[in-house]
XYZ file of C-alpha atoms in Angstrom:
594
model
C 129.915 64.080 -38.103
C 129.707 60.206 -37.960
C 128.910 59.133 -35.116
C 132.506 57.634 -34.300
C 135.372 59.792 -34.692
C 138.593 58.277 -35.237
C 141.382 58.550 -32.335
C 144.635 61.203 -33.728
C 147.108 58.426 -33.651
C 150.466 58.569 -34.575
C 149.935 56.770 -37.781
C 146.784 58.610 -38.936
C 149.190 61.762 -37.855
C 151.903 60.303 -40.005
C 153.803 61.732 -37.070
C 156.148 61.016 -34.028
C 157.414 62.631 -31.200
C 160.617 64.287 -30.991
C 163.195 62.850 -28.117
C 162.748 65.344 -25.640
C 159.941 67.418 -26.238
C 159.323 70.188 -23.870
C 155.484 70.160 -22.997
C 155.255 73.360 -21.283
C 157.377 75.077 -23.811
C 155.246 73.512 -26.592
C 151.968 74.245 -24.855
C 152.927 77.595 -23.801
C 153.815 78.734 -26.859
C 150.874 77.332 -28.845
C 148.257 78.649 -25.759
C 149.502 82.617 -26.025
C 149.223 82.259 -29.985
C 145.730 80.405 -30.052
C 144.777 83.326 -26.772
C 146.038 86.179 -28.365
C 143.995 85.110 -31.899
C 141.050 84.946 -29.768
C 141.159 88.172 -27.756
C 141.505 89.600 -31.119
C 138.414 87.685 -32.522
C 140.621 86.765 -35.443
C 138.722 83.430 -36.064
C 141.109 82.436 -39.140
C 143.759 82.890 -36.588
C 142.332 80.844 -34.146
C 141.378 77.981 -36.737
C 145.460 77.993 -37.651
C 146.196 76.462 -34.429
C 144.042 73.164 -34.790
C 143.784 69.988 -37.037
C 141.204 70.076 -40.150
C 139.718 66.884 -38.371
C 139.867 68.546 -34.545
C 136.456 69.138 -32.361
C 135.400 72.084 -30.191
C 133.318 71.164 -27.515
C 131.440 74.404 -25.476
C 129.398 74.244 -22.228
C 127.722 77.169 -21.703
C 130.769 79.414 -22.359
C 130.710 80.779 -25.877
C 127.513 79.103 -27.076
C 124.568 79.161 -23.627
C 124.311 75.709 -24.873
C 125.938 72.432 -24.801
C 127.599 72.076 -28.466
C 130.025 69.959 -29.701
C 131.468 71.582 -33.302
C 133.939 68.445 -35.155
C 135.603 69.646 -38.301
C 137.273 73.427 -38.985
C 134.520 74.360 -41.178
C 131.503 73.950 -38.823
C 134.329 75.498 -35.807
C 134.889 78.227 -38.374
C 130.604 79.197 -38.369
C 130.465 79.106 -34.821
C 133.314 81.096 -33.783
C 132.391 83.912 -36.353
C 128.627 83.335 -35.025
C 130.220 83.686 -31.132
C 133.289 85.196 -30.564
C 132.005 89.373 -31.094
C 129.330 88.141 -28.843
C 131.508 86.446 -26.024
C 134.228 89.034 -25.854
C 136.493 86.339 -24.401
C 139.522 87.196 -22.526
C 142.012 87.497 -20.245
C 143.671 84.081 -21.028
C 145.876 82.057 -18.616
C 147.596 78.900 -18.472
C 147.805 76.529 -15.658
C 150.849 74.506 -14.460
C 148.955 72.157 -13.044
C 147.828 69.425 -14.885
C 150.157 70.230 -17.845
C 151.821 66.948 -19.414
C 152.602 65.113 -22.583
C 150.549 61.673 -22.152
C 150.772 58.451 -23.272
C 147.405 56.725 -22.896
C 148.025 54.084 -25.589
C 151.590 53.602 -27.768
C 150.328 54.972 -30.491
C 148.478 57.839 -28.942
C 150.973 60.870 -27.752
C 149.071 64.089 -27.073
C 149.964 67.255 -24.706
C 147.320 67.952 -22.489
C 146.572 71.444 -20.322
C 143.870 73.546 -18.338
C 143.461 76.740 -18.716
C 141.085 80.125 -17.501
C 139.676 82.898 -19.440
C 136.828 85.327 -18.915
C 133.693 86.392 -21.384
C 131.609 89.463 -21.526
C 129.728 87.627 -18.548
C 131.352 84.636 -17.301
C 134.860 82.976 -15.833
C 135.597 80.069 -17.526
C 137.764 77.389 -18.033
C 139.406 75.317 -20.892
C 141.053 71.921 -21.604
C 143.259 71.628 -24.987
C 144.796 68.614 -26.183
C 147.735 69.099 -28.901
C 149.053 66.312 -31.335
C 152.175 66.386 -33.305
C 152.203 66.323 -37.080
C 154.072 65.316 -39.927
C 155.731 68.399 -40.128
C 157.023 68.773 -36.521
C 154.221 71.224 -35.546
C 152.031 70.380 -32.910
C 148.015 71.400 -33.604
C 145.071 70.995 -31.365
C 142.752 68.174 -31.802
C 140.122 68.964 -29.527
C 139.330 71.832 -27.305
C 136.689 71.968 -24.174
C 135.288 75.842 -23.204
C 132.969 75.444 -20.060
C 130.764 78.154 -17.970
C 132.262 78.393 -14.181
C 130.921 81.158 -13.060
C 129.009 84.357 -13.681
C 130.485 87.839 -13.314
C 129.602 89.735 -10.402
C 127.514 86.682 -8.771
C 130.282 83.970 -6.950
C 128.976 81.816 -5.222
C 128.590 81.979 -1.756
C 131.303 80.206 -0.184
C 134.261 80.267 1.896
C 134.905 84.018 3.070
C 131.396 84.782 1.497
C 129.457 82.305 3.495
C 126.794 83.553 6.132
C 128.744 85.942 8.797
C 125.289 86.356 10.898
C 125.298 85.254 14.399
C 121.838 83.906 15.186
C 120.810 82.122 18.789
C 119.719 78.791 18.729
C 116.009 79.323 18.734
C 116.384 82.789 16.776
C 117.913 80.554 13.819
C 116.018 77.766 14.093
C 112.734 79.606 13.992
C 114.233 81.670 11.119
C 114.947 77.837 9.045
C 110.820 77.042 9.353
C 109.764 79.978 8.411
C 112.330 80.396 5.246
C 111.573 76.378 4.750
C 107.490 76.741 4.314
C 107.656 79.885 1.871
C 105.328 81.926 4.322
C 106.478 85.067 3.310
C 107.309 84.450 -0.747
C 107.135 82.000 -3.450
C 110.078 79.967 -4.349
C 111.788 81.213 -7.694
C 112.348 77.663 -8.630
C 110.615 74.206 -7.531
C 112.243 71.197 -7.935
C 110.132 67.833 -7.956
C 112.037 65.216 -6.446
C 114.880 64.905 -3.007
C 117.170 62.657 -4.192
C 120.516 63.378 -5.336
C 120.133 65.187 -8.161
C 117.869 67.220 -6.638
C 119.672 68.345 -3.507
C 123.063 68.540 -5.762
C 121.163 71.213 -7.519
C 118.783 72.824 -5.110
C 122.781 73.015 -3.087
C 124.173 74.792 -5.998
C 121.320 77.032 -6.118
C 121.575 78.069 -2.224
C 125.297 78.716 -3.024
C 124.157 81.413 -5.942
C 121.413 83.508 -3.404
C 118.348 81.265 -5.545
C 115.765 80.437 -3.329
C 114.583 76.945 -4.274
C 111.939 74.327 -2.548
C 112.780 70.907 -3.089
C 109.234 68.818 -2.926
C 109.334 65.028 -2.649
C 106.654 62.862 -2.229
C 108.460 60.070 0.402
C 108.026 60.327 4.106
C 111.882 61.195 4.340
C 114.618 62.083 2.169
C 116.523 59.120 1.185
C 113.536 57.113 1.036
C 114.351 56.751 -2.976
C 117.294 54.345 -1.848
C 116.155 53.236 1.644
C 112.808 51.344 -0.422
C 114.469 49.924 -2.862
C 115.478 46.169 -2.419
C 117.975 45.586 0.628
C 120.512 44.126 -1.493
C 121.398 46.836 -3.664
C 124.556 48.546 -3.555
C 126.081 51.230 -6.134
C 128.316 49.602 -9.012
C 130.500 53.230 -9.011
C 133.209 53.381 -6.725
C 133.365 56.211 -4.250
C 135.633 58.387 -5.449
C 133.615 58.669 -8.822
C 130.102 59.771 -6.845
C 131.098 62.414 -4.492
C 127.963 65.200 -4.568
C 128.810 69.239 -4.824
C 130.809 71.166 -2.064
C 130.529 67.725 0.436
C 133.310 65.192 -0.961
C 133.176 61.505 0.954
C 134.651 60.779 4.119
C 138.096 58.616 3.283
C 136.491 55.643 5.286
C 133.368 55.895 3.068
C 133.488 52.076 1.220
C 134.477 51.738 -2.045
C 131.003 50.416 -3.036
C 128.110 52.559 -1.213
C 125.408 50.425 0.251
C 121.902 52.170 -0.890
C 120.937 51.990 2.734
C 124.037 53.787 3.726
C 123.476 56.585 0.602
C 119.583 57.018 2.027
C 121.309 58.040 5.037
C 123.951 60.491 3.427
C 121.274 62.235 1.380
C 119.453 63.340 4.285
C 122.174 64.496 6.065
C 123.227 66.640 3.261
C 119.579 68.291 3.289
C 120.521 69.327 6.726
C 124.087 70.339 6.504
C 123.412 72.450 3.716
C 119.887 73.602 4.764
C 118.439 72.746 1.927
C 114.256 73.856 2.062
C 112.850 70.561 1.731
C 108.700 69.176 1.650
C 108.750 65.719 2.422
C 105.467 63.417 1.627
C 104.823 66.276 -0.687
C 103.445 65.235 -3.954
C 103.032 67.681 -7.100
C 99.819 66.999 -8.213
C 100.260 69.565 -11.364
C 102.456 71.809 -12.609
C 101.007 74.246 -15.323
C 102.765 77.311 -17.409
C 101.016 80.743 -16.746
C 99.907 83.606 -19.050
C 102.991 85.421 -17.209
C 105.381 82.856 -17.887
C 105.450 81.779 -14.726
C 104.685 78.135 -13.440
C 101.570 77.305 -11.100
C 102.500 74.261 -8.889
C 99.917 72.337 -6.820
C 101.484 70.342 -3.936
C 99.760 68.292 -1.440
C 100.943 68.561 2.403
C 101.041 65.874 4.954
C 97.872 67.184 6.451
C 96.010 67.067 2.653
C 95.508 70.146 1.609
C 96.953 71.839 -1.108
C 99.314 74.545 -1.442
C 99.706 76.539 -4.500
C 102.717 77.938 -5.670
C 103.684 80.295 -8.448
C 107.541 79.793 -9.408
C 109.883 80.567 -11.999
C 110.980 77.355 -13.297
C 110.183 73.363 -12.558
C 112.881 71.000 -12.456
C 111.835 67.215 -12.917
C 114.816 65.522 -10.770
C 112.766 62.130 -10.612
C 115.696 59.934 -11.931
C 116.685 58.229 -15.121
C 113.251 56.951 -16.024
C 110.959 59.837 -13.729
C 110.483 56.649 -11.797
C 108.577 55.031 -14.384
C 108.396 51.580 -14.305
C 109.309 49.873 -17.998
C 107.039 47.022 -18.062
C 106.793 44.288 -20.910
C 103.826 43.392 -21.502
C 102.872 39.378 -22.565
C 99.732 37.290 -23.461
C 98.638 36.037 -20.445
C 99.332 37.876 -17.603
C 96.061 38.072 -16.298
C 95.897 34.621 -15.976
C 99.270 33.943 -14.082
C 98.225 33.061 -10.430
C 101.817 33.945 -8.846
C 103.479 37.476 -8.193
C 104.102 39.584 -10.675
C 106.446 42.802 -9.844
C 108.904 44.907 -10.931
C 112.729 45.352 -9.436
C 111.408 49.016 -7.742
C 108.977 47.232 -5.958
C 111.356 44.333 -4.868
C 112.238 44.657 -1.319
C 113.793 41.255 0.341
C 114.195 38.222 -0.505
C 112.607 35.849 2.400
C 109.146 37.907 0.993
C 109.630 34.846 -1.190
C 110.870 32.100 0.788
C 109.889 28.519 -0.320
C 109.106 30.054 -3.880
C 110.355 29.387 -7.251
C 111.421 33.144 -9.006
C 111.974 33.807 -12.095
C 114.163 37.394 -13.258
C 113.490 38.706 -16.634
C 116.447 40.543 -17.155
C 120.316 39.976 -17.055
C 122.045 43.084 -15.595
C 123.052 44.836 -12.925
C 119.556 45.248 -10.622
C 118.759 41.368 -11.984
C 121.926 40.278 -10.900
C 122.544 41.730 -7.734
C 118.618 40.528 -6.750
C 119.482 36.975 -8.103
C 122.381 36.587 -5.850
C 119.850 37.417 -2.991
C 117.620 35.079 -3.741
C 120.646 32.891 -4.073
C 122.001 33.721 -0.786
C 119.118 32.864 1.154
C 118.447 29.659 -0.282
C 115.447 30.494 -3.131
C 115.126 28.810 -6.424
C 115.997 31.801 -8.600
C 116.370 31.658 -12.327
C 117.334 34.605 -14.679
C 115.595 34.944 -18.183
C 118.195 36.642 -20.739
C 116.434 38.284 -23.391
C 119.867 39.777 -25.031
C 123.609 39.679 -24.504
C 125.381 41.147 -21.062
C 128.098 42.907 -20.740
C 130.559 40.658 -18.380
C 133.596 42.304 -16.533
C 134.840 42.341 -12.935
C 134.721 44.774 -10.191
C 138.631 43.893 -9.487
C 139.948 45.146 -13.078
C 137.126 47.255 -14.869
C 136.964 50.178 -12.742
C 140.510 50.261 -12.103
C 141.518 50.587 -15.835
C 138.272 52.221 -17.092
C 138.364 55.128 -15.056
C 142.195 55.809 -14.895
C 143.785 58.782 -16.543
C 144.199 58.276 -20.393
C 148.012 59.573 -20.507
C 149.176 55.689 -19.017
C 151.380 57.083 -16.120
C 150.789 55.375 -12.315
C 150.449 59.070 -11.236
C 147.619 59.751 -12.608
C 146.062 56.983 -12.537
C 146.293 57.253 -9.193
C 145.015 60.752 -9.419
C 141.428 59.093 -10.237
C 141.571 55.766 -8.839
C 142.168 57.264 -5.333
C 140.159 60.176 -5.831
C 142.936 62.887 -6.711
C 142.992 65.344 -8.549
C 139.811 67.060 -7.070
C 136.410 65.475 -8.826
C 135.753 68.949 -10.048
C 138.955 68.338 -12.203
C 137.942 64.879 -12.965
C 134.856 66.018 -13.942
C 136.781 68.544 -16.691
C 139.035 66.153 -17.958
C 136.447 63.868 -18.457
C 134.336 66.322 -19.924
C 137.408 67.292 -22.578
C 136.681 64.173 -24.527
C 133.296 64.339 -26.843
C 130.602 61.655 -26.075
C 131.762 60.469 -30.087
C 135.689 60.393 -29.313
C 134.854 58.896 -26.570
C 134.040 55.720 -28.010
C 137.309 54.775 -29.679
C 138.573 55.248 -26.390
C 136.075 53.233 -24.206
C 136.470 50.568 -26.937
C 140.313 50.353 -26.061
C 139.974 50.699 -21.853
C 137.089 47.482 -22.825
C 139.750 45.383 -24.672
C 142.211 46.253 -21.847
C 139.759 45.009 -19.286
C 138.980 41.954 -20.946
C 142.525 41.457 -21.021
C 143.025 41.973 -17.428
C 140.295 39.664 -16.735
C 141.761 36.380 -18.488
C 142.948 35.023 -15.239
C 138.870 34.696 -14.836
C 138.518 33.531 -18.512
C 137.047 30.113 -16.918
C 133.703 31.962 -15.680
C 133.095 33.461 -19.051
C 133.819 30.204 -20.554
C 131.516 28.535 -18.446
C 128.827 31.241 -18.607
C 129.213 30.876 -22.407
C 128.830 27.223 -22.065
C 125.634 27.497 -20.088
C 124.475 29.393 -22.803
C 124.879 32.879 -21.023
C 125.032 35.829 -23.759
C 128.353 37.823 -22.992
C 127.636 43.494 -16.599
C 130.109 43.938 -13.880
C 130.216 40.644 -12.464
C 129.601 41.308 -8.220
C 129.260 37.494 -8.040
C 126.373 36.477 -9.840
C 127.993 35.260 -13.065
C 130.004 33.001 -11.006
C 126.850 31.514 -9.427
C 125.104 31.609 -12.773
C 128.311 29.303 -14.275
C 128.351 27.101 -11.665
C 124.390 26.382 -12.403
C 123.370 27.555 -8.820
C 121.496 30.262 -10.510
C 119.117 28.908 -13.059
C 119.852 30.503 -16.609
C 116.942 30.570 -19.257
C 117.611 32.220 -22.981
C 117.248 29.883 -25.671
C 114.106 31.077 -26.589
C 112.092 34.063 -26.724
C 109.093 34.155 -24.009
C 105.500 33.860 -25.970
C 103.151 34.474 -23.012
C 102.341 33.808 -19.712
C 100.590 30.332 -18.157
C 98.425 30.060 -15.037
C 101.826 28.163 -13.801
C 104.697 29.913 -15.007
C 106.111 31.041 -18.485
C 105.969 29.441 -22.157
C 108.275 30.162 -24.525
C 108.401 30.274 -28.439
C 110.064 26.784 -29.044
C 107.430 25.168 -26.671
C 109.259 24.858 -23.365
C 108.317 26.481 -20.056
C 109.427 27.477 -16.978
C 107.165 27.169 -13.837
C 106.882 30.220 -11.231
C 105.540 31.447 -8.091
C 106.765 34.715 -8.770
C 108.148 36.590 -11.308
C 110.278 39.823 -11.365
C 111.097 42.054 -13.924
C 114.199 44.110 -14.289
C 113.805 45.866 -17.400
C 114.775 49.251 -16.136
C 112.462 52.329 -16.398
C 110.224 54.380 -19.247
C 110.849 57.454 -20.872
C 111.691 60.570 -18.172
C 108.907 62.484 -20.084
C 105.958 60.215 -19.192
C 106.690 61.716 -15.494
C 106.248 65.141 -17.051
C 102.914 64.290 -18.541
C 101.457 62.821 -15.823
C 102.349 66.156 -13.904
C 102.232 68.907 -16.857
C 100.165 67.401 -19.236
C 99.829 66.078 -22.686
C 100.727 70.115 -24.001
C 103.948 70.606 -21.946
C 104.743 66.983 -22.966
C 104.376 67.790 -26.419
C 106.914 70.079 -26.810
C 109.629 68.665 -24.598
C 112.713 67.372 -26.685
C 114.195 63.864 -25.904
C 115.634 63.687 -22.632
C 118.267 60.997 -23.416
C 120.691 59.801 -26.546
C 122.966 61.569 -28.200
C 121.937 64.223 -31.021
C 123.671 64.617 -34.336
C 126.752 66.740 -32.563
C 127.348 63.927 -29.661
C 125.296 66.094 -27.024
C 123.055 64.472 -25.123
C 119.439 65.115 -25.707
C 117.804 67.011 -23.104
C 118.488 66.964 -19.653
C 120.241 69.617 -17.811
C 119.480 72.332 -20.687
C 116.636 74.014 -22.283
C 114.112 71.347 -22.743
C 111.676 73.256 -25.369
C 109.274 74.613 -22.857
C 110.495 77.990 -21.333
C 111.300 77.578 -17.195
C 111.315 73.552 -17.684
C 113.900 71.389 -16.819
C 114.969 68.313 -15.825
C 118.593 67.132 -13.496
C 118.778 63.324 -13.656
C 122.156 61.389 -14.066
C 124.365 58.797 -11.476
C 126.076 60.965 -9.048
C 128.856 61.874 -10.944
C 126.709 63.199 -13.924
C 124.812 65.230 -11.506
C 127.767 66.483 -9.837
C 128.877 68.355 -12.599
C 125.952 69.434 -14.829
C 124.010 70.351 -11.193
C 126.486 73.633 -11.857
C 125.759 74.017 -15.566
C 121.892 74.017 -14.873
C 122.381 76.100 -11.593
C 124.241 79.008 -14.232
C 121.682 79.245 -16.301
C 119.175 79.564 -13.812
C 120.841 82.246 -12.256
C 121.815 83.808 -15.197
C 118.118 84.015 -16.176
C 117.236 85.600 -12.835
C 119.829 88.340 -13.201
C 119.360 89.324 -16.970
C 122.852 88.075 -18.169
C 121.662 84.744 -20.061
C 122.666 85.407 -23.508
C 121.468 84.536 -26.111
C 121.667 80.715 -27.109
C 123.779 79.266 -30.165
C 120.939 76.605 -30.940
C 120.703 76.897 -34.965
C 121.800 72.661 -35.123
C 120.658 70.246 -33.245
């Protein structure tokens, strides 16, 4: 498929819809049609129910694999490929959710949730029907995703822990399950920040035993170092982690001191098994297809481990820096750094400091420097995305059916994230963009009443970033602005540029984000293991990202990486397979396109 896929409007439909039309009726009535096709594995059947152009979109359900199918033909080869194999049934509708939507004028489609079971699994589905010229409404795009596996819930609720242990009886019982004296961890996961204790939780809650090893002093530490100013750019309600929503006084915008803090409380709350100042020196696969993990201790010596599988959950970039490198470095006599070493801003009081790089970590440490009186100026290598915290989150991340009630649904944080998380999921990474293209328009819309700072950032010379103040500061000319040139090298003062000028600098900082996530892998697996690991990020052929959170090309390897959101949900897709692996149930795994 192309890599956009055009939005079902009404006009491309050559459709409208009727005065009063029934949604639940209409959805009911195509949903035991389309179920009873499928229980039947009459794939021609099923196919009769949805658009030539329509997209089926499977996590983990009918495929072990994330797979995105657009068009009936390639739907037609993988349900024929799947559906003996999946035995799905037992098909059910739900109420909730069920509605005919209006997310744009000329967009109308019905959308519903709905459960059905596999020869292994519980799953659930999203479908969206469109009307069509001739007053039948088809599906345009279907979502199938893994929820749980047969015979193995996850232990929660009435199936928590009913033990009743003394104090000192359980306590003594947490060290000795926490240092693995008695067995090996079946899976290690490098790395305690969120994505790792999202997953190594989800793991607990499915009997796994897991060892989460991270090399700070204390969990947290990820955010707690990081420069003082930074805050997340997601609103609340979008980052809540697995099982532990929020508290409704959490702030809108987490402070990165505040998260450190959360993280480590969730270690404890969930008692998670946890190595702190615990580096992995190597990781290596075995002759038994196992993995054979070195970690050094606090005290230095080395404990080996043999596991099942290794989870990198090091972040975007594994932590690794992305550093440009100029002529003339080696002769600059100021400070040269990047943002992940950045910690405060009076470390550079009385200095002159120069960014290069013009979003979000380059803004928010500009307005630091800004605040506390420092000559800061940002060098803009390419244009920035510009839009405001006051109308970008509110109309990107409402509800695409248009009504106040459900926009308030994910504004406020309602329906649950887990059915955020679905609904969001329903919409392919490709259709996605005609959509996100609209919501961008709408923003910039929204944001005409402050048309005069993206005038004057223009005017400045600033390349059209949520804007958390610094574009303001960066119109008004309190924050220096550099881009008319590209930089040609370092000086023993400062920068020079291709058309001749420079820029003196005590000190400059560079936030230009991080390296490939494999580069951590190499470092810690080697230049074999690295080999054969697929691309971790972008979007293959189908829409699907690349890599992370699914079978990376070297058996028992993973990696869990994302914002908090991202991790939230595919922590449970990477958690199922896991298990399923453990117990014998993993199928076997639709991957003939990539």
């Amino acid at each position: 498929m192309s890599r956009y896929a055009p939005l079902p409007t009404l006009t491309n439909l050559n459709a409208s819809v009727p005065p009063g039309t029934d949604a639940k009726r209409t959805a009911s009535a195509w949903f035991d049609s389309f179920a009873s096709r499928m229980v039947s594995c009459d794939v021609g059947g099923v196919l009769d129910h949805f658009l030539e152009d329509a997209f089926w979109r499977d996590l983990l359900a009918l495929s072990w694999d994330f797979r995105t199918f657009s068009g009936k033909e390639k739907m037609n080869k993988f349900l024929s490929d799947r559906l003996l194999l999946a035995k799905p049934t037992n098909f059910r509708l739900r109420d909730e959710y069920l509605a005919l939507q209006r997310p744009f004028p000329d967009l109308a489609w019905i959308s519903a949730m709905f459960d059905f079971e596999t020869d292994v699994g519980l799953a659930s589905g999203v479908f969206r029907l469109v009307p069509t010229s001739t007053g039948e409404w088809k599906a345009h795009g279907i979502l199938t995703n893994l929820e749980d596996l047969k015979g193995f819930p996850e232990q929660l609720g009435p199936r928590r822990g009913q033990s009743i242990d003394p104090g000192e009886v359980w306590a003594e019982n947490r060290r000795r399950e926490c240092e693995f004296k008695d067995a090996d961890p079946a899976v290690l996961i490098i790395g305690g920040g969120q994505s790792g204790l999202g997953l190594a939780a989800r793991l607990k809650c499915l009997n796994i035993s897991a060892l989460v090893v991270e090399k700070n002093p204390r969990i947290g530490d990820n955010w707690r170092d990081r420069y003082e100013a930074l805050c997340l750019h997601d609103p609340v309600w979008y980052d809540h982690m697995p099982y532990l929503p929020f508290p409704p006084t959490w702030p809108v915008y987490t402070p990165a001191m505040k998260l450190a803090g959360w993280l480590e409380s969730y270690a404890d709350i969930f008692d998670l098994n946890v190595w702190t100042s615990s580096p992995v020196i190597s990781a290596r696969p075995t002759p038994s297809n196992k993995w054979s993990v070195t970690v050094r201790r606090p005290d230095g010596q080395e404990r080996v481990l043999n596991v099942n599988h290794v989870i990198f959950s090091t972040g975007l970039g594994s932590g690794e820096q992305k550093m440009p490198i100029y002529p003339g470095m080696e002769l600059f006599r100021g400070q040269i750094l990047h943002s992940t070493e950045h910690k405060r801003a009076m470390d550079h009081a009385g200095k002159k400091v120069v960014i290069i790089g013009a979003c979000t970590s380059a803004h928010d440490i500009a307005v630091d420097y800004y605040d506390h009186g420092i000559d800061v100026t940002i060098f803009q290598r390419s244009s920035t995305y510009i839009r405001s915290t006051k109308h970008g989150w509110r109309i990107l991340m409402k509800a695409l059916d248009g009504s106040k009630c459900i926009t308030r649904y994910i504004f406020g944080g309602c329906p649950p994230a887990d059915i955020a998380d679905r609904l969001q999921a329903s919409f392919p990474y490709f259709m996605g963009i005609g959509l996100a293209q609209r919501r961008t328009r709408q923003a910039a819309e929204a944001d005409k009443m402050r048309r005069e700072i993206l005038d004057a950032l223009q005017q400045r010379g600033f390349r059209i970033n949520m804007d958390t103040g610094a574009s303001t500061l960066v119109a008004e000319g309190k924050i220096g602005l550099k881009n008319d040139s590209p930089l040609q090298e370092f000086t023993e003062r400062g920068l020079r540029f291709e058309n001749g000028s420079e820029l003196e600098a005590d000190v400059v900082l560079f936030a230009t984000g991080f390296d490939d996530a494999r580069e951590g892998i190499r470092k810690i697996c080697g230049d074999d293991v690295h080999s054969k690991c697929k691309p971790i990020w972008g979007l293959n052929e189908e829409g699907e990202i690349r890599g992370v959170w699914r079978e990376l090309g070297v058996p028992g390897l993973w990696t869990m990486m994302g914002n908090l959101a991202l991790c939230r949900f595919h922590s449970k897709h990477l958690a199922l397979q896991i298990k399923a692996i453990e117990e014998g149930v993993f199928g076997v795994r639709y991957a003939d396109h990539r």
